[in-house]
Amino acid sequence: QVQLAESGGGLVQAGGSLRLSCAASSHTFSTYAMGWFRRAPGREREFVAATNWNGGSSGYADSVKGRFTISKDNAKNMVFLQMNSLKPEDTAVYYCAARRSTISGWHQNSDDYPYWGQGTQVTVSS
């Protein structure tokens, strides 16, 4: 089992950047694939980005491709989401998620992730 804690959210102007962090409490973090999801007010939770167990493979939602970058540091039990060129429509609560997986690919479906953090609020003003 793994516990996840996000940080790094906040208020930023459109065009700005934020770096979200997710700390994991697990001695076997290197065997976990990780994902970032978000939920905007009045909308369902949606996929943002994901990476595989060693960070060697990653994928992104079309809406964030080219602006967001996911990275995983197994030595520090951390996963990050670098968000650049932020837009007001990026405003949401961002969640990191984890699942045990040592396949080469990443996971886009939220149902694939049994472990979730509490979320961190990101607000982008226009």
PDB file of C-alpha atoms in Angstrom:
ATOM      1  CA  GLN A   1       0.000   0.000   0.000  1.00  0.00           C
ATOM      2  CA  VAL A   2       1.106   3.583  -0.598  1.00  0.00           C
ATOM      3  CA  GLN A   3       0.010   6.947   0.763  1.00  0.00           C
ATOM      4  CA  LEU A   4       0.224  10.000  -1.454  1.00  0.00           C
ATOM      5  CA  ALA A   5       0.430  13.692  -0.590  1.00  0.00           C
ATOM      6  CA  GLU A   6       0.273  16.455  -3.195  1.00  0.00           C
ATOM      7  CA  SER A   7       1.694  19.948  -2.810  1.00  0.00           C
ATOM      8  CA  GLY A   8       2.589  22.928  -4.921  1.00  0.00           C
ATOM      9  CA  GLY A   9      -0.822  24.184  -5.927  1.00  0.00           C
ATOM     10  CA  GLY A  10      -1.810  27.813  -5.742  1.00  0.00           C
ATOM     11  CA  LEU A  11      -3.020  30.881  -7.585  1.00  0.00           C
ATOM     12  CA  VAL A  12      -1.203  31.909 -10.755  1.00  0.00           C
ATOM     13  CA  GLN A  13      -1.914  34.232 -13.650  1.00  0.00           C
ATOM     14  CA  ALA A  14      -2.584  32.902 -17.113  1.00  0.00           C
ATOM     15  CA  GLY A  15       0.683  32.155 -18.873  1.00  0.00           C
ATOM     16  CA  GLY A  16       2.435  31.350 -15.614  1.00  0.00           C
ATOM     17  CA  SER A  17       3.894  28.120 -14.297  1.00  0.00           C
ATOM     18  CA  LEU A  18       3.487  25.832 -11.325  1.00  0.00           C
ATOM     19  CA  ARG A  19       5.215  22.638 -10.280  1.00  0.00           C
ATOM     20  CA  LEU A  20       3.114  20.093  -8.437  1.00  0.00           C
ATOM     21  CA  SER A  21       4.764  17.479  -6.257  1.00  0.00           C
ATOM     22  CA  CYS A  22       3.458  14.191  -4.981  1.00  0.00           C
ATOM     23  CA  ALA A  23       5.275  12.449  -2.140  1.00  0.00           C
ATOM     24  CA  ALA A  24       4.740   8.720  -1.734  1.00  0.00           C
ATOM     25  CA  SER A  25       5.195   6.668   1.398  1.00  0.00           C
ATOM     26  CA  SER A  26       6.299   3.297   0.154  1.00  0.00           C
ATOM     27  CA  HIS A  27       9.523   1.290   0.209  1.00  0.00           C
ATOM     28  CA  THR A  28       8.563  -0.126  -3.179  1.00  0.00           C
ATOM     29  CA  PHE A  29       7.737   3.151  -4.932  1.00  0.00           C
ATOM     30  CA  SER A  30       9.861   2.138  -7.897  1.00  0.00           C
ATOM     31  CA  THR A  31       7.286  -0.533  -8.751  1.00  0.00           C
ATOM     32  CA  TYR A  32       4.430   1.946  -9.049  1.00  0.00           C
ATOM     33  CA  ALA A  33       3.098   3.609 -12.159  1.00  0.00           C
ATOM     34  CA  MET A  34       1.852   7.130 -11.460  1.00  0.00           C
ATOM     35  CA  GLY A  35      -0.772   9.429 -12.851  1.00  0.00           C
ATOM     36  CA  TRP A  36      -2.075  12.968 -12.459  1.00  0.00           C
ATOM     37  CA  PHE A  37      -5.776  13.708 -12.777  1.00  0.00           C
ATOM     38  CA  ARG A  38      -7.854  16.813 -12.183  1.00  0.00           C
ATOM     39  CA  ARG A  39     -11.413  17.763 -11.358  1.00  0.00           C
ATOM     40  CA  ALA A  40     -12.730  21.182 -12.303  1.00  0.00           C
ATOM     41  CA  PRO A  41     -15.873  22.627 -10.685  1.00  0.00           C
ATOM     42  CA  GLY A  42     -18.971  21.022 -12.156  1.00  0.00           C
ATOM     43  CA  ARG A  43     -16.971  18.551 -14.218  1.00  0.00           C
ATOM     44  CA  GLU A  44     -15.913  14.946 -13.880  1.00  0.00           C
ATOM     45  CA  ARG A  45     -12.388  13.943 -13.005  1.00  0.00           C
ATOM     46  CA  GLU A  46     -10.180  13.788 -16.078  1.00  0.00           C
ATOM     47  CA  PHE A  47      -6.819  12.370 -17.017  1.00  0.00           C
ATOM     48  CA  VAL A  48      -3.901  14.804 -17.221  1.00  0.00           C
ATOM     49  CA  ALA A  49      -0.657  12.813 -17.439  1.00  0.00           C
ATOM     50  CA  ALA A  50       0.833   9.455 -16.498  1.00  0.00           C
ATOM     51  CA  THR A  51       4.168   7.720 -16.377  1.00  0.00           C
ATOM     52  CA  ASN A  52       5.290   4.151 -16.004  1.00  0.00           C
ATOM     53  CA  TRP A  53       7.238   2.642 -13.111  1.00  0.00           C
ATOM     54  CA  ASN A  54      10.675   3.942 -14.123  1.00  0.00           C
ATOM     55  CA  GLY A  55       9.572   7.211 -15.723  1.00  0.00           C
ATOM     56  CA  GLY A  56      10.718   6.009 -19.108  1.00  0.00           C
ATOM     57  CA  SER A  57       7.310   6.202 -20.744  1.00  0.00           C
ATOM     58  CA  SER A  58       4.680   8.887 -20.321  1.00  0.00           C
ATOM     59  CA  GLY A  59       1.488  10.158 -21.847  1.00  0.00           C
ATOM     60  CA  TYR A  60      -0.627  13.299 -21.753  1.00  0.00           C
ATOM     61  CA  ALA A  61      -4.121  14.511 -22.368  1.00  0.00           C
ATOM     62  CA  ASP A  62      -4.383  16.464 -25.598  1.00  0.00           C
ATOM     63  CA  SER A  63      -5.389  19.566 -23.651  1.00  0.00           C
ATOM     64  CA  VAL A  64      -2.042  19.714 -21.813  1.00  0.00           C
ATOM     65  CA  LYS A  65       0.340  18.175 -24.340  1.00  0.00           C
ATOM     66  CA  GLY A  66       3.337  20.418 -24.925  1.00  0.00           C
ATOM     67  CA  ARG A  67       2.627  22.461 -21.780  1.00  0.00           C
ATOM     68  CA  PHE A  68       2.802  19.911 -18.926  1.00  0.00           C
ATOM     69  CA  THR A  69       5.570  17.452 -18.099  1.00  0.00           C
ATOM     70  CA  ILE A  70       5.355  14.518 -15.699  1.00  0.00           C
ATOM     71  CA  SER A  71       8.486  13.135 -14.083  1.00  0.00           C
ATOM     72  CA  LYS A  72       9.193  10.444 -11.495  1.00  0.00           C
ATOM     73  CA  ASP A  73      12.113  10.294  -9.072  1.00  0.00           C
ATOM     74  CA  ASN A  74      12.276   6.812  -7.579  1.00  0.00           C
ATOM     75  CA  ALA A  75      15.225   7.720  -5.341  1.00  0.00           C
ATOM     76  CA  LYS A  76      13.142  10.412  -3.626  1.00  0.00           C
ATOM     77  CA  ASN A  77       9.737   8.698  -3.791  1.00  0.00           C
ATOM     78  CA  MET A  78       8.370  11.673  -5.684  1.00  0.00           C
ATOM     79  CA  VAL A  79       6.431  12.392  -8.833  1.00  0.00           C
ATOM     80  CA  PHE A  80       6.144  15.876 -10.312  1.00  0.00           C
ATOM     81  CA  LEU A  81       3.927  17.720 -12.742  1.00  0.00           C
ATOM     82  CA  GLN A  82       5.556  20.772 -14.303  1.00  0.00           C
ATOM     83  CA  MET A  83       2.819  23.010 -15.676  1.00  0.00           C
ATOM     84  CA  ASN A  84       3.747  25.819 -18.054  1.00  0.00           C
ATOM     85  CA  SER A  85       1.690  28.279 -20.085  1.00  0.00           C
ATOM     86  CA  LEU A  86      -1.217  27.811 -17.723  1.00  0.00           C
ATOM     87  CA  LYS A  87      -4.710  28.715 -18.872  1.00  0.00           C
ATOM     88  CA  PRO A  88      -7.844  29.546 -16.868  1.00  0.00           C
ATOM     89  CA  GLU A  89      -9.323  26.245 -18.043  1.00  0.00           C
ATOM     90  CA  ASP A  90      -6.540  24.441 -16.155  1.00  0.00           C
ATOM     91  CA  THR A  91      -8.187  25.542 -12.901  1.00  0.00           C
ATOM     92  CA  ALA A  92      -9.021  22.397 -10.924  1.00  0.00           C
ATOM     93  CA  VAL A  93      -8.103  20.222  -8.003  1.00  0.00           C
ATOM     94  CA  TYR A  94      -5.169  18.081  -9.085  1.00  0.00           C
ATOM     95  CA  TYR A  95      -4.716  14.562  -7.770  1.00  0.00           C
ATOM     96  CA  CYS A  96      -1.857  12.134  -8.040  1.00  0.00           C
ATOM     97  CA  ALA A  97      -2.598   8.439  -8.213  1.00  0.00           C
ATOM     98  CA  ALA A  98      -0.583   5.225  -8.019  1.00  0.00           C
ATOM     99  CA  ARG A  99      -0.838   1.579  -9.002  1.00  0.00           C
ATOM    100  CA  ARG A 100       1.560  -1.322  -8.781  1.00  0.00           C
ATOM    101  CA  SER A 101       2.740  -1.915 -12.318  1.00  0.00           C
ATOM    102  CA  THR A 102       6.063  -2.787 -13.874  1.00  0.00           C
ATOM    103  CA  ILE A 103       4.906  -2.945 -17.469  1.00  0.00           C
ATOM    104  CA  SER A 104       6.523  -0.580 -19.922  1.00  0.00           C
ATOM    105  CA  GLY A 105       3.390   1.454 -20.580  1.00  0.00           C
ATOM    106  CA  TRP A 106       1.429   4.038 -18.609  1.00  0.00           C
ATOM    107  CA  HIS A 107      -2.196   4.041 -17.494  1.00  0.00           C
ATOM    108  CA  GLN A 108      -4.787   6.603 -18.545  1.00  0.00           C
ATOM    109  CA  ASN A 109      -7.906   5.167 -16.955  1.00  0.00           C
ATOM    110  CA  SER A 110      -8.581   6.448 -13.427  1.00  0.00           C
ATOM    111  CA  ASP A 111     -10.172   3.103 -12.559  1.00  0.00           C
ATOM    112  CA  ASP A 112      -6.725   1.516 -12.916  1.00  0.00           C
ATOM    113  CA  TYR A 113      -5.423   3.425  -9.886  1.00  0.00           C
ATOM    114  CA  PRO A 114      -6.304   2.167  -6.393  1.00  0.00           C
ATOM    115  CA  TYR A 115      -4.314   4.795  -4.482  1.00  0.00           C
ATOM    116  CA  TRP A 116      -5.066   8.517  -4.481  1.00  0.00           C
ATOM    117  CA  GLY A 117      -3.886  11.651  -2.756  1.00  0.00           C
ATOM    118  CA  GLN A 118      -6.118  14.318  -1.254  1.00  0.00           C
ATOM    119  CA  GLY A 119      -5.532  16.792  -4.062  1.00  0.00           C
ATOM    120  CA  THR A 120      -4.112  20.285  -4.405  1.00  0.00           C
ATOM    121  CA  GLN A 121      -5.979  23.299  -5.765  1.00  0.00           C
ATOM    122  CA  VAL A 122      -4.675  25.076  -8.843  1.00  0.00           C
ATOM    123  CA  THR A 123      -6.350  28.340  -9.801  1.00  0.00           C
ATOM    124  CA  VAL A 124      -5.380  30.206 -12.957  1.00  0.00           C
ATOM    125  CA  SER A 125      -6.653  33.760 -13.265  1.00  0.00           C
ATOM    126  CA  SER A 126      -7.215  35.471 -16.590  1.00  0.00           C
TER     127      SER A 126
END
